[in-house]
Coordinates of C-alpha atoms in Angstrom, one line a residue:
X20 CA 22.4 0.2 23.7
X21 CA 19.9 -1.3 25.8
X22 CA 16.2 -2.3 24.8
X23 CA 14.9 0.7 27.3
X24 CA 17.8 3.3 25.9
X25 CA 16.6 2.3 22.0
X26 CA 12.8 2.5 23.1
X27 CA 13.2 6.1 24.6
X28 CA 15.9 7.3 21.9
X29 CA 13.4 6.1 18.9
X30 CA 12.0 9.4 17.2
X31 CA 10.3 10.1 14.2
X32 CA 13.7 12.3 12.4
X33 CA 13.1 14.3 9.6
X34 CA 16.7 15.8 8.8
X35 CA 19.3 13.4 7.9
X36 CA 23.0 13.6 6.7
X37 CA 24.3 12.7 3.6
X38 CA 25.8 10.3 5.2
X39 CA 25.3 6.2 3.2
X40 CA 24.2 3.8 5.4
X41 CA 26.5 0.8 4.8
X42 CA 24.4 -2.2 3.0
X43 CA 25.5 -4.6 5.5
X44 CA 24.1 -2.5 8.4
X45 CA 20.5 -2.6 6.9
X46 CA 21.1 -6.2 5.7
X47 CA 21.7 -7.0 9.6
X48 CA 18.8 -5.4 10.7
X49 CA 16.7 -6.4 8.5
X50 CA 17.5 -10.2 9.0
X51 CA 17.4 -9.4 12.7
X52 CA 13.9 -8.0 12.1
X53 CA 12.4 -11.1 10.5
X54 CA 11.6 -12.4 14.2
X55 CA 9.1 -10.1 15.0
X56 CA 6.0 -11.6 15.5
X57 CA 3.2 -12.8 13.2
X58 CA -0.2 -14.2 14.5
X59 CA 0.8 -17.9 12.8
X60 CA 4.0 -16.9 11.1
X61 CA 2.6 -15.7 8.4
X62 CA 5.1 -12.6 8.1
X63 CA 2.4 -10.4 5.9
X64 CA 5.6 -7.8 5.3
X65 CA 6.9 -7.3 1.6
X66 CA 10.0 -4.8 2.3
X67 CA 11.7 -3.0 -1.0
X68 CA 14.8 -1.2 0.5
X69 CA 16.1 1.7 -2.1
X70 CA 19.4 3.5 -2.1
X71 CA 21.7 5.2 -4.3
X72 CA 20.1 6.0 -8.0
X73 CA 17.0 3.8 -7.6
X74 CA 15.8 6.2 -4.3
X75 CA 17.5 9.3 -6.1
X76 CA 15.3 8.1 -9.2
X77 CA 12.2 8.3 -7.1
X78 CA 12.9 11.3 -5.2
X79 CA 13.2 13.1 -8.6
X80 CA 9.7 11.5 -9.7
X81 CA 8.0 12.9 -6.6
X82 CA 9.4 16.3 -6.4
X83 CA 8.4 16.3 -10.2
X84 CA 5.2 16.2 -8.7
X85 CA 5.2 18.7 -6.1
X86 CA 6.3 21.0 -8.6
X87 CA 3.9 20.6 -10.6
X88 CA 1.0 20.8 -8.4
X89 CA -0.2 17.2 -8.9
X90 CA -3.5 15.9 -6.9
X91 CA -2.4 13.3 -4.2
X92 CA -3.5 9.8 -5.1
X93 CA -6.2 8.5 -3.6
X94 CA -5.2 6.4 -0.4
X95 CA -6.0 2.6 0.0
X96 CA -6.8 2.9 3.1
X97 CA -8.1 5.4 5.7
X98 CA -5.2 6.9 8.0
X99 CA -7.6 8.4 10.6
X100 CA -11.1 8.2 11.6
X101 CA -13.5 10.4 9.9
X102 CA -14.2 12.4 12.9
X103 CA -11.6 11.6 15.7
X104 CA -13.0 12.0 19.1
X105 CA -11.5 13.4 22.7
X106 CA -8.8 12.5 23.6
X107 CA -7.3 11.3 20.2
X108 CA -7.9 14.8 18.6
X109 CA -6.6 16.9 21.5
X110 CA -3.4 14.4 20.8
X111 CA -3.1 14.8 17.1
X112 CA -3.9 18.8 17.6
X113 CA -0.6 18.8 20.6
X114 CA 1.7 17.0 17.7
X115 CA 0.6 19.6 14.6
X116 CA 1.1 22.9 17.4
X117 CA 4.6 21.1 18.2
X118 CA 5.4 19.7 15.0
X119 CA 4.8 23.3 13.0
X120 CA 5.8 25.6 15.9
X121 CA 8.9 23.7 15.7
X122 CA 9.2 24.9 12.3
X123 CA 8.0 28.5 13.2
X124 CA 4.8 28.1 10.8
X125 CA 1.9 29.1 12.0
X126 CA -1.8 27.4 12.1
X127 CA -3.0 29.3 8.7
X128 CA 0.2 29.8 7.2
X129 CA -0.9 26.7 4.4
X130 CA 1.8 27.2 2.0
X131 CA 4.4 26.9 4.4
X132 CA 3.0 23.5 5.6
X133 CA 3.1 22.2 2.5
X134 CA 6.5 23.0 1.9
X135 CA 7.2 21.0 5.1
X136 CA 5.1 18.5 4.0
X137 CA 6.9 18.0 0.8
X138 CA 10.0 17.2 2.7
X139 CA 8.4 13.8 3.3
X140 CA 8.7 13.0 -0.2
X141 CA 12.3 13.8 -0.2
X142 CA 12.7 11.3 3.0
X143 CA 14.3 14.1 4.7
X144 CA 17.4 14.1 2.9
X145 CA 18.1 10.1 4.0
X146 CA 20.0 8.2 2.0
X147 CA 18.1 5.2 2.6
X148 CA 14.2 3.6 2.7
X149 CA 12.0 0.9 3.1
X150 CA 9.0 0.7 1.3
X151 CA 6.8 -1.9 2.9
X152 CA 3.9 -3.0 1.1
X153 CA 1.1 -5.8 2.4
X154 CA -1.4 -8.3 0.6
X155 CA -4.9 -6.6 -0.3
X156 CA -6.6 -9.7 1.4
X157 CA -4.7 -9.4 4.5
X158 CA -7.1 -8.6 7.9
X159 CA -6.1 -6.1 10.7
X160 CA -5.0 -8.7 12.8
X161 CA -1.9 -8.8 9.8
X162 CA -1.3 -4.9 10.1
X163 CA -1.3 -5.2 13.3
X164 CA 2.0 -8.0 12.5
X165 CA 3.6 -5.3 9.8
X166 CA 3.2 -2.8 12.6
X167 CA 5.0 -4.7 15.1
X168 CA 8.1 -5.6 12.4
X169 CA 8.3 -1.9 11.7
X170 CA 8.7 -1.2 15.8
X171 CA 11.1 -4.1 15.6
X172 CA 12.6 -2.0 12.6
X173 CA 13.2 0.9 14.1
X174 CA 14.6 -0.3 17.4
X175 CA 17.7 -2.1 15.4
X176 CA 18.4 0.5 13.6
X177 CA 19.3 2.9 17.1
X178 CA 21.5 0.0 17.9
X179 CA 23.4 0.6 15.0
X180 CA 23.2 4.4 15.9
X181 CA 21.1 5.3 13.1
X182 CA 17.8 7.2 13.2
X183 CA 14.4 6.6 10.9
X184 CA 10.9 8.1 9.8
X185 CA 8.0 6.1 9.2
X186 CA 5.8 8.1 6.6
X187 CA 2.1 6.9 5.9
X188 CA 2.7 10.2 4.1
X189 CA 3.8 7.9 0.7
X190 CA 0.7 6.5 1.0
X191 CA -0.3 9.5 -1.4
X192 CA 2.1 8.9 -4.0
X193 CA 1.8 5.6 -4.0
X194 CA 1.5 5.3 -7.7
X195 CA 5.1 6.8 -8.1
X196 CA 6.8 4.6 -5.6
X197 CA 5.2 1.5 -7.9
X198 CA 6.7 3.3 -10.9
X199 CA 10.3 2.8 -9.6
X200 CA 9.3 -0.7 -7.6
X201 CA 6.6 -2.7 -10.0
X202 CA 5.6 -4.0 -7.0
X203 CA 3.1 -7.3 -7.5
X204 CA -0.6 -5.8 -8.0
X205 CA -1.4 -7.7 -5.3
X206 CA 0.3 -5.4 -2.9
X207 CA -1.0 -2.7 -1.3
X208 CA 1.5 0.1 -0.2
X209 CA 1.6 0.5 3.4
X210 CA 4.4 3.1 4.3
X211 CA 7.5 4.1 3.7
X212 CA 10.4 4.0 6.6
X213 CA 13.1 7.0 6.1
X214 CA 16.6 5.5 7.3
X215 CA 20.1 7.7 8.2
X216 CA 22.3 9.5 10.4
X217 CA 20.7 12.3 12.0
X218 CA 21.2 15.7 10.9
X219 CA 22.4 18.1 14.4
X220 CA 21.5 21.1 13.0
X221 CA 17.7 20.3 12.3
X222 CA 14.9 21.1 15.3
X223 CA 13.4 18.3 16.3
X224 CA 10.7 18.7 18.4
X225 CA 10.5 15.8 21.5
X226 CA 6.3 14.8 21.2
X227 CA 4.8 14.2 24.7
X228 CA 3.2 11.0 25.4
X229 CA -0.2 10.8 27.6
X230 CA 0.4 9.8 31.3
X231 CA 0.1 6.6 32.0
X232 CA -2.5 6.5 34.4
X233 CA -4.2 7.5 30.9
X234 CA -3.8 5.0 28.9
X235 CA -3.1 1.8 31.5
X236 CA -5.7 -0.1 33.7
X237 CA -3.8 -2.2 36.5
X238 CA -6.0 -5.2 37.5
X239 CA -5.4 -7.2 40.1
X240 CA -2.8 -5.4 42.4
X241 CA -3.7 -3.6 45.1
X242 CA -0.4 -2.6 46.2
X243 CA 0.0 -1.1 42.5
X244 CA -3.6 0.9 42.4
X245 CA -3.3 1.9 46.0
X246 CA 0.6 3.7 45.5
X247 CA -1.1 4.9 41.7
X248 CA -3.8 6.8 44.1

């Protein structure tokens, strides 16, 4: 698989196989994934990779929670702007229409996107997940670096045929992911990073992407602008 073939192949999955995901495999990537780049090398990524009783273990704990109706924690850090102008919120509006159509829930139907939602807590039925965590004194400039090594992530794992979700989603239950990982307190949970074999028989709706005229200013060829108009 080329770069171009694991760039356009990348999705956000959420239904995945039973299916383990050899150690080796993630061990590989993972290793591979340690040259992404970081503005002076400073690699801000803390990765906690969980399979087999210590995910199971935490998948337990949060549906525990579901259950029971439990207030989300508090996140560390804003996912969205308060208000999100035009055209992000025409974007995020096109992804919840396609994400929950998908589903066949509708727009007011709120008990039905919560059970979808609690299927993030369950990674999707993957066998395997990456919890990566960052420093609380780290700047955006170092996000920006632990979003770059998730891309880099991502892209090995369809080389090794295998298929991912990154959930901010965990952000909310943060405090139960640091009940099975005692991460440092110095860490500050990012996201976790769902990781298996695809499951067929799931829907998985194909988000659009804005054209590129859209989102990309060509400067300084004519040629290019000229064909463009």
């Amino acid at each position: 698989m080329n770069v171009y073939e694991a760039v356009t192949t990348r999705r956000a999955v959420r239904g995945f196989t039973g299916r383990q995901v050899p150690a080796e495999v993630l061990e590989r990537v993972l290793a591979a994934a340690a040259r992404s780049p970081s503005g002076s090398n400073l690699q801000p990524w803390h990765v906690y990779v969980l399979t087999g009783a210590p995910l199971a273990e935490l998948k337990k704990r949060a549906g525990e929670r579901v259950d029971a109706g439990d207030p989300w924690d508090e996140r560390e850090y804003p996912m969205y702007p308060a208000e999100l102008k035009s055209p992000y919120r025409e974007r995020r509006e096109a992804f919840g229409r396609e994400r929950y159509g998908a589903l066949g829930v509708g727009r007011d139907d709120w008990e039905a996107r919560q059970r979808a939602a609690a299927a993030n807590w369950q990674c999707f039925g993957a066998p395997a997940a990456l919890f990566v965590y960052i420093d609380r004194d780290m700047g955006p400039p170092q996000w920006a670096d632990v979003g770059m090594y998730l891309q880099t992530v991502m892209l090995l794992l369809r080389d090794e045929g295998l298929h991912s979700c990154p959930q901010m989603a965990w952000s909310v239950y943060r405090t139960t992911v640091a009940e099975v990982l005692s991460p440092p307190e110095g860490l500050m949970l990012f996201c976790g990073l769902s990781i298996g074999y695809e499951d067929a028989t799931v829907r998985h709706p194909r988000t659009g992407r804005a054209p590129l005229d859209e989102t990309v200013t060509f400067v300084g060829d004519p040629g290019r602008r000229l064909q463009a108009a």
